[in-house]
Amino acid sequence: SCRTMGRAMGLAGLLLGLVVLPAVLVSTSLRHGAPRTEAEPEPSGWELAADAVPEDSLWPLPQWVRTYPRQLQLAPSRFQLVHGAGSSAGPGCGLLQDAFRRYYEYMFGYSLRRTWGSRPLAARGEPELFELQVVIEAGDPGCDGHPHLTSNEAYHLTVTEPVAVLKAPEVWGALRGLETFSQLVYEDDYGSFLVNESEINDFPRFAHRGVLLDTSRHYLPLKSILTNLDAMAFNKFNVLHWHIVDDQSFPYQSIYFPELSDKGAYSSNLIYTPTDVRLVIEYARLRGIRVIPEFDTPGHTQSWGKGQKDLLTPCYSGGQPTGSFGPVNPVWNTTYDFMATFFKEISSVFPDEFIHLGGDEVDFSCWKSNPEVKQFMKKQGFGIDYAKLESYYVQNILDIVSSYNKGQMVWQEVFDHKAQLKPDTVVQVWMANNYAHELSSVTGAGFTAVLSAPWYLDYISYGQDWKKYYTVEPLNFPGSEKQKKLLIGGEACLWGEFVDATNLTPRLWPRASAVGERLWSSSNVTNLQDAYKRLTKHRCRML
Amino acid sequence: AENEPSWETPCSELLVYVSTPGCDAFPSLDSKESYKLSVSKGSMLLSAETIWGALRGLETFSQLVGRDENGTYYINETEIVDFPRFPHRGLLLDTSRHYLPLRAILETLDVMAYNKFNVFHWHIVDDPSFPYESSTFPELSKQGAFNAVTHVYTASDVRTVIEHARLRGIRVIVEFDTPGHTLSWGPGAPGLLTPCYMGKVPSGVYGPINPIVNSTYQFVTRLFQEVSTVFPDFFLHLGGDEVDFTCWQSNPEIRAFMKERGFGEDYKKLESFYIQRLLDIVSSLGKGYIVWQEVFDNDVKLRPDTIIHVWKDNNLEYLKEMANVTRSGYQALLSAPWYLNRISYGQDWIEAYKVEPLHFEGSPEQKALVMGGEACMWGEYVDVTNLTPRLWPRGGAVAERLWSNATVRDLEDAYTRLAAFRCTLLGRGVQAQPLYVGYCDHEFGGV
């Protein structure tokens, strides 16, 4: 979370909120034609059909793809997605049943010719592909479970007549494979559905491939979140980092502390009830997406103070409380009593093994002004180093959350300020300045890292900025092989200061797709021309 | 209860009084858009000289109506005297880089009316596609549209746009940009574009319109004859920007022509040669014209009532350009600082709002030649999936700058009003994006 604005509304807030634009307005000449400096690949409308290859439609590009010229025809009325012989999953596997229905719709749903007849296929001559058999190989397919960081998302897809076979160790791989299969099916000029014989072997390069949504700066209606989960699945993202509350509003309806949203939400209808939350988690699960909630403290908590008295630090000026509040108060026991109960709830509501605890951008000025805090600093021997106080607080929270058997994710400041982390704490690197160096430090100290710094998608700019997200190479940092293994992935962040349901989808997609491929595909998949070709097709498909 | 405000007798009608008839007319640059609005106990009166002023007043009236927590509609006693600072307050949409379905254009016209914009500058064709279905030259869209069936504007579509606009007091000024920006014209009009050469051989690639052959002028005459009839506004926008000379330079016939005419190596002279003939053709059809600034910059001979459209924005050079244009006696339109397609992080509406179109060195007579300006939404990265949030409420900043008094500049007040207006837009079903953090009572209900 990288904004210095956002504390106050009104002119101060909005002026702080305005980032002075660098070179955009001072470019050599603002042409309103196609910028001649960029070598634009021609839009795919001009491609000859003969030049198109099946791989042109795949996003993200699988690790290993072979396609053959031989085409197979699919009849919407006859083609089926089924459980194959030998699969450990069957019709009782709700997750796969749901996926079968979904992918059938994606492939054939938009065609108007879905008649339930058994008319033989028009004389095209191609053999017919009757079904895709899905075979889950592990003893326990995992149908009713939730995806984990260590879930196996590999799959092997063979498309040949008369049946195609999708093999995957776990259901999560089957979901990824179904998406890929749906990307291989295309329509010819006559409206017939075709697929080329192919063989695909695929698995993700990074295990943590996330999108951050911010529902505090602006409330996002459920529909918006769910549509986004669909888009994430199209791009093989597997983590929704739900930055659910922050300074501006507290939409999360807590069972133990209902006042938090009663007083802290923008308004009484702009909340997420327990049912809403369950819906998001289940909708995500069915798409192989983990939901990692973030309850960011001790900073970014203004809205918490509305519904929870004596949680935030009262700021002082000239010996008197000013009436305004700062970060969570780290010196009171009641703070930790509250957090213990609160995170107990969170730990049971959110099934993922990780909770994101935030810990970024803590403004020390209020703490510095508060006499009790100052006294505490003295007692603890922290001197004037408030980072130590922050770490003291964070460590307590980490202990609390650990006691509920949850792993923790934190923003990089927590590491930078030398808090004592748990060995499996995941550090999210977000500061753009010299992030490669930060990755070295974090992994060098033995902690797992997740990269977001170059992928702040809320930072819009004119032109094809997807390219700069695509060309990031996450492992480009000084470090040993062992260190590099500690970088488990990354997250595209869409902070909400200027985003709500009116512009979220077009702002996030297909730009986030660039991040999606960078995190899934092999590191040598870097050709921008090819990426453009595939991404424009993928975008049309997402429409 | 005792504490409730005592509502005055409910107002039951807004009387609209228009002094000059003309309901079936089209709005023009000279239309009077002033109005007076008077809301008092027992009477609500909107009076305007013309129907156009009545439209503006109705919009204002609708913005005055509030609703309290009980759901009661109310309006405060009000006196308003209003008129626009500039008569030409436009919005450019580009339907060539991406096709915009009719409903997107119509919705944009609706929101333009909410913002008191009164000119729709329809940049209808360009290099990538030619969606305009011409009755004289049907091959243009047949060969040049992205899809000749689904991605075209039929004559009926065009009529719909023009009438939808008229009913909102919005003029439709169409732009057929030549001689550059015409690649999509080529497939449907063989021989129109200049064949580029690679040494002595044609390369297969084409450039701007070929200015040296008579067929070009015959074509242009017939096309603009049709366009002049289809589009009722007095003005046509003829483009004339960004002509790339390399293709002309490569063509031996053109080089010979340059020699013959004594233009030397100055291809601007060739461009002017074309433009001048084009302007004469359009004049003879009884239309006025607007051109992009290059036409002025390149010393083309223009009619005195030509309007120059200033668009280049390098380091605020546009103010100098406005000074030059008006000093030469031409009317000017400002777009340079209002390229809304140029997105960036943060509250960029502020920069658009802070623009002062008359902030250049010049006499009052010069400044009177500034007719107004246009917010531009070029289409390279814009289609129906992102048009509305990208356009609104940022476009509102330009709208106020062009309508309201020059002294209306307080940013904090503007923020408060524009943020509230954005919520109003949401309430009217417009997918306008947020200015900054916060919420509206009625959030966007779509996808």
CSV table of N, CA, C and O in Angstrom, one decimal, chain A residues 388-427:
chain,number,residue,atom,x,y,z
A,388,LYS,N,10.7,0.4,16.9
A,388,LYS,CA,10.8,-0.7,17.9
A,388,LYS,C,9.4,-0.9,18.5
A,388,LYS,O,9.0,-2.0,18.8
A,389,LEU,N,8.7,0.2,18.7
A,389,LEU,CA,7.3,0.1,19.3
A,389,LEU,C,6.4,-0.6,18.3
A,389,LEU,O,5.6,-1.5,18.6
A,390,GLU,N,6.6,-0.2,17.0
A,390,GLU,CA,5.8,-0.9,16.0
A,390,GLU,C,6.1,-2.4,16.0
A,390,GLU,O,5.1,-3.2,15.9
A,391,SER,N,7.3,-2.7,16.0
A,391,SER,CA,7.7,-4.1,16.0
A,391,SER,C,7.1,-4.9,17.3
A,391,SER,O,6.7,-6.0,17.2
A,392,TYR,N,7.2,-4.2,18.4
A,392,TYR,CA,6.6,-4.7,19.6
A,392,TYR,C,5.2,-5.1,19.4
A,392,TYR,O,4.7,-6.2,19.7
A,393,TYR,N,4.4,-4.2,18.8
A,393,TYR,CA,3.0,-4.4,18.5
A,393,TYR,C,2.9,-5.6,17.5
A,393,TYR,O,2.1,-6.5,17.8
A,394,VAL,N,3.6,-5.5,16.4
A,394,VAL,CA,3.4,-6.5,15.4
A,394,VAL,C,3.7,-7.9,15.9
A,394,VAL,O,3.0,-8.9,15.6
A,395,GLN,N,4.8,-8.0,16.7
A,395,GLN,CA,5.2,-9.3,17.2
A,395,GLN,C,4.0,-9.9,18.1
A,395,GLN,O,3.8,-11.1,18.0
A,396,ASN,N,3.4,-9.0,18.9
A,396,ASN,CA,2.3,-9.5,19.7
A,396,ASN,C,1.2,-10.0,18.8
A,396,ASN,O,0.6,-11.1,19.1
A,397,ILE,N,0.9,-9.3,17.7
A,397,ILE,CA,-0.2,-9.8,16.8
A,397,ILE,C,0.2,-11.1,16.1
A,397,ILE,O,-0.6,-12.0,15.9
A,398,LEU,N,1.5,-11.1,15.7
A,398,LEU,CA,1.9,-12.4,15.0
A,398,LEU,C,1.8,-13.6,16.0
A,398,LEU,O,1.3,-14.6,15.6
A,399,ASP,N,2.1,-13.3,17.3
A,399,ASP,CA,1.9,-14.4,18.3
A,399,ASP,C,0.4,-14.8,18.4
A,399,ASP,O,0.1,-16.0,18.4
A,400,ILE,N,-0.4,-13.8,18.4
A,400,ILE,CA,-1.9,-14.1,18.6
A,400,ILE,C,-2.3,-14.9,17.4
A,400,ILE,O,-3.0,-15.9,17.5
A,401,VAL,N,-2.0,-14.4,16.2
A,401,VAL,CA,-2.5,-15.1,15.0
A,401,VAL,C,-1.9,-16.5,14.9
A,401,VAL,O,-2.5,-17.5,14.4
A,402,SER,N,-0.6,-16.6,15.3
A,402,SER,CA,0.0,-18.0,15.3
A,402,SER,C,-0.7,-18.9,16.1
A,402,SER,O,-0.8,-20.1,15.8
A,403,SER,N,-1.1,-18.4,17.3
A,403,SER,CA,-1.8,-19.3,18.2
A,403,SER,C,-3.1,-19.9,17.7
A,403,SER,O,-3.6,-20.8,18.2
A,404,TYR,N,-3.6,-19.2,16.6
A,404,TYR,CA,-4.8,-19.8,16.0
A,404,TYR,C,-4.4,-20.6,14.8
A,404,TYR,O,-5.2,-20.9,13.9
A,405,ASN,N,-3.1,-21.0,14.7
A,405,ASN,CA,-2.6,-21.8,13.6
A,405,ASN,C,-2.8,-21.2,12.3
A,405,ASN,O,-3.1,-21.9,11.3
A,406,LYS,N,-2.6,-19.9,12.2
A,406,LYS,CA,-2.6,-19.3,10.9
A,406,LYS,C,-1.2,-18.8,10.6
A,406,LYS,O,-0.5,-18.3,11.5
A,407,GLY,N,-0.8,-18.8,9.3
A,407,GLY,CA,0.4,-18.2,8.9
A,407,GLY,C,0.1,-16.8,8.7
A,407,GLY,O,-1.0,-16.3,8.6
A,408,GLN,N,1.2,-16.0,8.6
A,408,GLN,CA,1.0,-14.5,8.4
A,408,GLN,C,1.7,-14.0,7.1
A,408,GLN,O,2.8,-14.4,6.8
A,409,MET,N,1.0,-13.0,6.5
A,409,MET,CA,1.7,-12.2,5.5
A,409,MET,C,1.8,-10.8,6.0
A,409,MET,O,0.9,-10.4,6.7
A,410,VAL,N,2.8,-10.2,5.7
A,410,VAL,CA,3.0,-8.8,6.1
A,410,VAL,C,3.6,-8.0,5.0
A,410,VAL,O,4.3,-8.5,4.1
A,411,TRP,N,3.4,-6.6,5.1
A,411,TRP,CA,4.0,-5.7,4.1
A,411,TRP,C,5.5,-5.6,4.6
A,411,TRP,O,5.9,-5.8,5.7
A,412,GLN,N,6.3,-5.1,3.6
A,412,GLN,CA,7.8,-5.2,3.9
A,412,GLN,C,8.3,-4.4,5.1
A,412,GLN,O,9.3,-4.7,5.6
A,413,GLU,N,7.6,-3.3,5.4
A,413,GLU,CA,8.0,-2.5,6.6
A,413,GLU,C,8.2,-3.3,7.8
A,413,GLU,O,9.1,-3.1,8.6
A,414,VAL,N,7.4,-4.3,8.0
A,414,VAL,CA,7.5,-5.1,9.2
A,414,VAL,C,8.8,-5.8,9.2
A,414,VAL,O,9.5,-5.9,10.3
A,415,PHE,N,9.3,-6.3,8.1
A,415,PHE,CA,10.6,-6.9,8.0
A,415,PHE,C,11.7,-5.8,8.1
A,415,PHE,O,12.6,-5.9,8.9
A,416,ASP,N,11.5,-4.7,7.4
A,416,ASP,CA,12.5,-3.6,7.4
A,416,ASP,C,12.7,-3.1,8.8
A,416,ASP,O,13.8,-2.7,9.1
A,417,HIS,N,11.7,-3.0,9.6
A,417,HIS,CA,11.8,-2.4,10.9
A,417,HIS,C,12.2,-3.5,11.9
A,417,HIS,O,12.1,-3.2,13.1
A,418,LYS,N,12.6,-4.6,11.4
A,418,LYS,CA,13.3,-5.7,12.2
A,418,LYS,C,12.4,-6.3,13.3
A,418,LYS,O,12.9,-6.6,14.3
A,419,ALA,N,11.1,-6.4,13.0
A,419,ALA,CA,10.3,-7.2,13.9
A,419,ALA,C,10.7,-8.6,13.8
A,419,ALA,O,11.2,-9.1,12.8
A,420,GLN,N,10.4,-9.3,14.9
A,420,GLN,CA,10.8,-10.7,14.9
A,420,GLN,C,9.6,-11.5,14.2
A,420,GLN,O,8.6,-11.7,14.8
A,421,LEU,N,9.9,-12.0,13.0
A,421,LEU,CA,8.9,-12.7,12.3
A,421,LEU,C,8.9,-14.2,12.6
A,421,LEU,O,9.9,-14.7,13.1
A,422,LYS,N,7.8,-14.9,12.3
A,422,LYS,CA,7.8,-16.3,12.4
A,422,LYS,C,8.6,-16.8,11.2
A,422,LYS,O,8.6,-16.1,10.1
A,423,PRO,N,9.1,-18.0,11.2
A,423,PRO,CA,9.9,-18.5,10.1
A,423,PRO,C,9.1,-18.6,8.8
A,423,PRO,O,9.7,-18.4,7.7
A,424,ASP,N,7.8,-18.8,8.9
A,424,ASP,CA,7.0,-19.0,7.6
A,424,ASP,C,6.2,-17.7,7.3
A,424,ASP,O,5.3,-17.8,6.5
A,425,THR,N,6.6,-16.6,8.0
A,425,THR,CA,5.9,-15.3,7.6
A,425,THR,C,6.3,-15.0,6.2
A,425,THR,O,7.5,-15.0,5.8
A,426,VAL,N,5.3,-14.6,5.4
A,426,VAL,CA,5.5,-14.2,4.0
A,426,VAL,C,5.6,-12.6,4.0
A,426,VAL,O,4.7,-11.9,4.5
A,427,VAL,N,6.7,-12.1,3.4
A,427,VAL,CA,6.9,-10.7,3.3
A,427,VAL,C,6.5,-10.2,1.9
A,427,VAL,O,7.0,-10.7,0.9
